[in-house]
PDB file of C-alpha atoms in Angstrom:
ATOM      1  CA  MET A   1       0.000   0.000   0.000  1.00 68.00           C
ATOM      2  CA  PRO A   2       1.348   3.488  -0.760  1.00 86.00           C
ATOM      3  CA  ARG A   3       2.696   5.687   1.987  1.00 94.00           C
ATOM      4  CA  PHE A   4       2.145   9.430   2.345  1.00 97.00           C
ATOM      5  CA  SER A   5       5.127  10.815   4.229  1.00 97.00           C
ATOM      6  CA  ARG A   6       6.379  14.392   4.172  1.00 97.00           C
ATOM      7  CA  SER A   7       9.327  16.099   5.781  1.00 98.00           C
ATOM      8  CA  LEU A   8       8.170  19.637   6.464  1.00 98.00           C
ATOM      9  CA  ASP A   9      10.063  22.899   6.862  1.00 97.00           C
ATOM     10  CA  VAL A  10       9.399  24.368  10.328  1.00 97.00           C
ATOM     11  CA  TYR A  11      11.360  27.533   9.561  1.00 96.00           C
ATOM     12  CA  GLN A  12       9.278  28.134   6.409  1.00 96.00           C
ATOM     13  CA  GLY A  13       6.138  27.434   8.455  1.00 96.00           C
ATOM     14  CA  PHE A  14       6.974  30.152  10.975  1.00 96.00           C
ATOM     15  CA  ASN A  15       8.682  32.549   8.521  1.00 94.00           C
ATOM     16  CA  PHE A  16       6.972  32.030   5.171  1.00 94.00           C
ATOM     17  CA  LYS A  17       8.928  33.292   2.160  1.00 92.00           C
ATOM     18  CA  LYS A  18       7.216  33.274  -1.239  1.00 87.00           C
ATOM     19  CA  ASP A  19      10.481  32.565  -3.074  1.00 89.00           C
ATOM     20  CA  LYS A  20      11.189  29.379  -1.078  1.00 92.00           C
ATOM     21  CA  GLN A  21       9.379  26.218  -2.184  1.00 93.00           C
ATOM     22  CA  SER A  22       9.613  23.721   0.664  1.00 96.00           C
ATOM     23  CA  ASN A  23       6.831  21.571   2.118  1.00 97.00           C
ATOM     24  CA  VAL A  24       4.886  23.123   5.007  1.00 98.00           C
ATOM     25  CA  GLY A  25       2.408  21.604   7.455  1.00 98.00           C
ATOM     26  CA  VAL A  26       0.153  23.043  10.134  1.00 98.00           C
ATOM     27  CA  LEU A  27      -1.895  21.502  12.894  1.00 98.00           C
ATOM     28  CA  LEU A  28      -4.992  23.706  12.816  1.00 98.00           C
ATOM     29  CA  THR A  29      -6.938  22.273  15.760  1.00 98.00           C
ATOM     30  CA  MET A  30      -6.406  19.547  18.331  1.00 98.00           C
ATOM     31  CA  LYS A  31      -8.321  18.268  21.314  1.00 97.00           C
ATOM     32  CA  VAL A  32      -6.714  15.462  23.349  1.00 96.00           C
ATOM     33  CA  GLY A  33      -8.606  13.722  26.134  1.00 93.00           C
ATOM     34  CA  GLY A  34     -11.296  16.407  26.000  1.00 93.00           C
ATOM     35  CA  LYS A  35      -8.743  19.198  26.508  1.00 94.00           C
ATOM     36  CA  GLU A  36      -8.378  21.651  23.636  1.00 97.00           C
ATOM     37  CA  LEU A  37      -4.954  22.877  22.613  1.00 98.00           C
ATOM     38  CA  LYS A  38      -5.149  26.534  21.637  1.00 98.00           C
ATOM     39  CA  ALA A  39      -4.634  27.815  18.097  1.00 98.00           C
ATOM     40  CA  ASP A  40      -2.300  30.429  19.564  1.00 97.00           C
ATOM     41  CA  LEU A  41       0.253  30.644  16.748  1.00 96.00           C
ATOM     42  CA  GLU A  42      -1.510  33.530  15.042  1.00 93.00           C
ATOM     43  CA  THR A  43       0.948  34.793  12.445  1.00 89.00           C
ATOM     44  CA  ILE A  44       1.459  31.621  10.407  1.00 95.00           C
ATOM     45  CA  LYS A  45       1.014  32.442   6.714  1.00 95.00           C
ATOM     46  CA  ASP A  46      -1.367  30.491   4.479  1.00 96.00           C
ATOM     47  CA  PRO A  47       0.934  29.148   1.708  1.00 96.00           C
ATOM     48  CA  GLU A  48      -1.938  29.276  -0.810  1.00 96.00           C
ATOM     49  CA  GLN A  49      -2.669  32.922   0.104  1.00 95.00           C
ATOM     50  CA  PRO A  50       0.533  34.285   1.704  1.00 92.00           C
ATOM     51  CA  THR A  51      -1.003  37.664   2.562  1.00 93.00           C
ATOM     52  CA  LYS A  52      -3.411  35.906   4.966  1.00 96.00           C
ATOM     53  CA  ASP A  53      -2.600  34.477   8.373  1.00 95.00           C
ATOM     54  CA  ILE A  54      -3.679  31.083   9.719  1.00 95.00           C
ATOM     55  CA  LYS A  55      -4.265  30.470  13.417  1.00 96.00           C
ATOM     56  CA  ALA A  56      -2.559  27.189  14.236  1.00 98.00           C
ATOM     57  CA  VAL A  57      -1.986  24.885  17.183  1.00 98.00           C
ATOM     58  CA  GLY A  58       1.370  23.856  15.759  1.00 98.00           C
ATOM     59  CA  VAL A  59       3.786  23.974  12.849  1.00 98.00           C
ATOM     60  CA  LEU A  60       4.700  20.475  11.683  1.00 98.00           C
ATOM     61  CA  ASN A  61       8.128  19.092  10.812  1.00 98.00           C
ATOM     62  CA  HIS A  62       6.945  15.625   9.782  1.00 98.00           C
ATOM     63  CA  TYR A  63       3.760  13.817   8.774  1.00 98.00           C
ATOM     64  CA  LEU A  64       3.301  10.104   8.027  1.00 98.00           C
ATOM     65  CA  TRP A  65       0.304   7.990   7.082  1.00 98.00           C
ATOM     66  CA  GLU A  66       0.572   4.553   5.453  1.00 97.00           C
ATOM     67  CA  THR A  67      -2.829   5.366   3.775  1.00 97.00           C
ATOM     68  CA  GLY A  68      -4.663   2.292   5.067  1.00 95.00           C
ATOM     69  CA  SER A  69      -8.079   2.930   6.599  1.00 95.00           C
ATOM     70  CA  THR A  70      -6.921   1.544   9.959  1.00 96.00           C
ATOM     71  CA  ASP A  71      -3.372   2.959   9.848  1.00 97.00           C
ATOM     72  CA  SER A  72      -2.335   5.582  12.368  1.00 97.00           C
ATOM     73  CA  MET A  73      -1.298   9.090  11.397  1.00 98.00           C
ATOM     74  CA  TYR A  74       1.909  10.422  12.929  1.00 98.00           C
ATOM     75  CA  PHE A  75       2.599  14.097  13.522  1.00 99.00           C
ATOM     76  CA  ALA A  76       5.739  15.814  14.799  1.00 98.00           C
ATOM     77  CA  GLY A  77       6.153  19.539  15.119  1.00 98.00           C
ATOM     78  CA  GLN A  78       6.355  22.607  17.289  1.00 98.00           C
ATOM     79  CA  ILE A  79       3.738  23.942  19.725  1.00 98.00           C
ATOM     80  CA  SER A  80       3.573  26.978  22.009  1.00 98.00           C
ATOM     81  CA  THR A  81       4.616  27.084  25.657  1.00 97.00           C
ATOM     82  CA  GLU A  82       0.982  27.032  26.831  1.00 98.00           C
ATOM     83  CA  ASN A  83       0.134  24.028  24.643  1.00 98.00           C
ATOM     84  CA  ARG A  84       3.297  22.273  25.810  1.00 98.00           C
ATOM     85  CA  GLN A  85       2.172  22.746  29.428  1.00 97.00           C
ATOM     86  CA  THR A  86      -1.336  21.459  28.643  1.00 96.00           C
ATOM     87  CA  LEU A  87      -0.065  18.392  26.776  1.00 96.00           C
ATOM     88  CA  ALA A  88       2.576  17.635  29.439  1.00 95.00           C
ATOM     89  CA  MET A  89      -0.092  17.746  32.181  1.00 94.00           C
ATOM     90  CA  LEU A  90      -2.324  15.369  30.211  1.00 92.00           C
ATOM     91  CA  ILE A  91       0.591  12.934  29.861  1.00 90.00           C
ATOM     92  CA  LEU A  92       1.484  13.226  33.576  1.00 90.00           C
ATOM     93  CA  ASN A  93      -2.137  12.503  34.534  1.00 86.00           C
ATOM     94  CA  ASP A  94      -1.953   9.143  32.679  1.00 70.00           C
ATOM     95  CA  LEU A  95      -4.335  10.343  29.928  1.00 78.00           C
ATOM     96  CA  THR A  96      -7.223   7.969  30.672  1.00 84.00           C
ATOM     97  CA  ASN A  97      -9.375   9.559  27.932  1.00 88.00           C
ATOM     98  CA  ILE A  98      -7.338   9.015  24.763  1.00 93.00           C
ATOM     99  CA  GLU A  99      -9.815  10.491  22.271  1.00 96.00           C
ATOM    100  CA  VAL A 100      -8.348  12.994  19.820  1.00 98.00           C
ATOM    101  CA  GLU A 101     -10.150  15.415  17.518  1.00 98.00           C
ATOM    102  CA  PHE A 102      -7.921  17.311  15.114  1.00 99.00           C
ATOM    103  CA  SER A 103      -7.504  19.074  11.802  1.00 98.00           C
ATOM    104  CA  TYR A 104      -4.384  19.726   9.761  1.00 99.00           C
ATOM    105  CA  ALA A 105      -3.138  20.726   6.316  1.00 98.00           C
ATOM    106  CA  ILE A 106       0.024  19.749   4.439  1.00 98.00           C
ATOM    107  CA  TYR A 107       1.155  22.075   1.631  1.00 98.00           C
ATOM    108  CA  GLN A 108       3.489  21.401  -1.287  1.00 97.00           C
ATOM    109  CA  PHE A 109       4.739  23.617  -4.080  1.00 97.00           C
ATOM    110  CA  ASP A 110       3.773  22.747  -7.661  1.00 96.00           C
ATOM    111  CA  PRO A 111       6.688  23.746  -9.937  1.00 95.00           C
ATOM    112  CA  LEU A 112       4.477  23.588 -13.059  1.00 96.00           C
ATOM    113  CA  GLU A 113       1.744  25.924 -11.803  1.00 94.00           C
ATOM    114  CA  LYS A 114       4.222  27.807  -9.601  1.00 94.00           C
ATOM    115  CA  LYS A 115       1.951  27.821  -6.560  1.00 95.00           C
ATOM    116  CA  TYR A 116       1.339  25.995  -3.312  1.00 96.00           C
ATOM    117  CA  PHE A 117      -1.498  23.475  -2.948  1.00 98.00           C
ATOM    118  CA  LYS A 118      -2.817  21.277  -0.139  1.00 98.00           C
ATOM    119  CA  SER A 119      -1.400  17.775  -0.581  1.00 98.00           C
ATOM    120  CA  SER A 120      -3.111  16.258   2.479  1.00 97.00           C
ATOM    121  CA  PHE A 121      -6.234  17.673   4.113  1.00 97.00           C
ATOM    122  CA  HIS A 122      -9.826  16.908   5.083  1.00 95.00           C
ATOM    123  CA  LYS A 123     -13.185  18.696   5.149  1.00 94.00           C
ATOM    124  CA  SER A 124     -14.328  17.796   8.684  1.00 95.00           C
ATOM    125  CA  ALA A 125     -12.334  17.444  11.886  1.00 97.00           C
ATOM    126  CA  LEU A 126     -10.917  13.935  12.205  1.00 98.00           C
ATOM    127  CA  LYS A 127     -11.608  11.755  15.237  1.00 98.00           C
ATOM    128  CA  GLY A 128      -9.045   9.335  16.517  1.00 98.00           C
ATOM    129  CA  LEU A 129      -7.432   7.788  19.564  1.00 96.00           C
ATOM    130  CA  VAL A 130      -3.878   8.253  20.827  1.00 96.00           C
ATOM    131  CA  GLU A 131      -1.995   5.212  19.549  1.00 96.00           C
ATOM    132  CA  LYS A 132      -0.713   2.716  22.109  1.00 91.00           C
ATOM    133  CA  SER A 133       2.269   0.410  21.916  1.00 89.00           C
ATOM    134  CA  GLY A 134       1.788  -2.081  24.737  1.00 88.00           C
ATOM    135  CA  ASP A 135       0.935   0.132  27.710  1.00 85.00           C
ATOM    136  CA  GLU A 136       2.741   3.174  26.325  1.00 89.00           C
ATOM    137  CA  LEU A 137       0.861   5.985  24.611  1.00 91.00           C
ATOM    138  CA  LYS A 138       2.460   7.454  21.487  1.00 95.00           C
ATOM    139  CA  VAL A 139       2.469  11.083  22.609  1.00 95.00           C
ATOM    140  CA  MET A 140       5.354  13.173  23.913  1.00 96.00           C
ATOM    141  CA  VAL A 141       6.460  16.753  24.317  1.00 97.00           C
ATOM    142  CA  ASP A 142       9.967  18.083  24.995  1.00 97.00           C
ATOM    143  CA  ASP A 143      10.813  19.883  28.222  1.00 96.00           C
ATOM    144  CA  ASP A 144      13.336  22.175  26.549  1.00 96.00           C
ATOM    145  CA  PRO A 145      12.498  24.812  23.925  1.00 96.00           C
ATOM    146  CA  ALA A 146      13.258  24.022  20.290  1.00 96.00           C
ATOM    147  CA  GLU A 147      16.187  25.844  18.707  1.00 93.00           C
ATOM    148  CA  GLU A 148      15.308  25.887  14.985  1.00 92.00           C
ATOM    149  CA  VAL A 149      12.892  28.790  15.512  1.00 93.00           C
ATOM    150  CA  THR A 150      13.373  30.609  18.818  1.00 91.00           C
ATOM    151  CA  SER A 151      10.650  33.247  18.628  1.00 92.00           C
ATOM    152  CA  PRO A 152       7.961  32.608  19.509  1.00 93.00           C
ATOM    153  CA  GLN A 153       9.263  30.086  22.018  1.00 96.00           C
ATOM    154  CA  ASN A 154       8.094  26.630  20.973  1.00 97.00           C
ATOM    155  CA  PHE A 155       8.483  22.993  21.943  1.00 98.00           C
ATOM    156  CA  THR A 156       8.736  19.787  19.931  1.00 98.00           C
ATOM    157  CA  PHE A 157       5.845  17.337  20.245  1.00 98.00           C
ATOM    158  CA  GLN A 158       4.971  14.000  18.638  1.00 98.00           C
ATOM    159  CA  ILE A 159       1.718  12.069  18.516  1.00 98.00           C
ATOM    160  CA  GLY A 160       0.438   8.931  16.825  1.00 98.00           C
ATOM    161  CA  ILE A 161      -3.321   8.848  16.217  1.00 98.00           C
ATOM    162  CA  LYS A 162      -5.310   5.805  15.118  1.00 98.00           C
ATOM    163  CA  PRO A 163      -8.821   6.285  13.717  1.00 98.00           C
ATOM    164  CA  GLN A 164     -11.976   5.938  15.785  1.00 96.00           C
ATOM    165  CA  PRO A 165     -14.423   3.295  14.480  1.00 94.00           C
ATOM    166  CA  GLN A 166     -16.191   5.542  11.997  1.00 95.00           C
ATOM    167  CA  GLU A 167     -15.589   6.244   8.325  1.00 95.00           C
ATOM    168  CA  GLN A 168     -13.784   9.527   7.666  1.00 98.00           C
ATOM    169  CA  GLN A 169     -12.326  11.075   4.514  1.00 97.00           C
ATOM    170  CA  VAL A 170      -8.837  12.409   3.871  1.00 98.00           C
ATOM    171  CA  THR A 171      -7.838  13.999   0.567  1.00 97.00           C
ATOM    172  CA  LEU A 172      -4.358  13.379  -0.837  1.00 97.00           C
ATOM    173  CA  ALA A 173      -2.999  15.266  -3.844  1.00 97.00           C
ATOM    174  CA  SER A 174       0.074  15.097  -6.062  1.00 96.00           C
ATOM    175  CA  ALA A 175      -0.787  18.386  -7.841  1.00 96.00           C
ATOM    176  CA  PRO A 176      -3.520  21.041  -7.490  1.00 96.00           C
ATOM    177  CA  GLN A 177      -5.917  19.196  -9.834  1.00 95.00           C
ATOM    178  CA  MET A 178      -4.782  15.626  -9.032  1.00 96.00           C
ATOM    179  CA  LYS A 179      -6.580  14.495  -5.871  1.00 96.00           C
ATOM    180  CA  VAL A 180      -7.835  11.236  -4.416  1.00 96.00           C
ATOM    181  CA  GLU A 181     -10.158  10.628  -1.454  1.00 96.00           C
ATOM    182  CA  LYS A 182      -8.975   7.987   1.020  1.00 96.00           C
ATOM    183  CA  LYS A 183     -10.916   6.440   3.886  1.00 96.00           C
ATOM    184  CA  TRP A 184      -9.565   6.754   7.414  1.00 97.00           C
ATOM    185  CA  GLY A 185     -11.372   4.545   9.909  1.00 95.00           C
ATOM    186  CA  PHE A 186     -14.388   2.325   9.311  1.00 88.00           C
ATOM    187  CA  LYS A 187     -17.702   1.656  10.988  1.00 84.00           C
ATOM    188  CA  SER A 188     -17.607  -1.408  13.173  1.00 76.00           C
ATOM    189  CA  GLY A 189     -20.405  -3.967  12.824  1.00 67.00           C
ATOM    190  CA  LYS A 190     -22.879  -4.379  15.648  1.00 58.00           C
TER     191      LYS A 190
END
């Protein structure tokens, strides 16, 4: 099965430059265990419309999905100090509610049309569960600030999210007009 994996440019995410054409990803919303992380990164530029800002929970440095309907999605990136504190407290409290609701967008540059386009996105917020490996949850946040971008202060986080038992749609694209809908999750039989 094909894999959709992107290394993303955190510096470009925080400091968008129209003449640079690297992949960019943003975590637009995220709620973990019923606790909402704030979209408090307010000056992130929309690569498709660089004069407009996006409010984001985080700027991503990596995204991976094996594209199977039951495969987990993996996100790594940078979040604010307040979101780091919120996520760290959830982890310290053993995170008994592992439900996740989130939205994101991955952008790539099309050299033929000379513009950015969304290469992975969805219409409705996605619902998942924090992935587990044995007894260990696949979520972490660094204690020390990241150094790639120092202002605003930000912290590296990682999370693996498997789909909840309901059918959801994710759009993948290789160019602005070349898109495919993929299922993420499936309804379980009763």
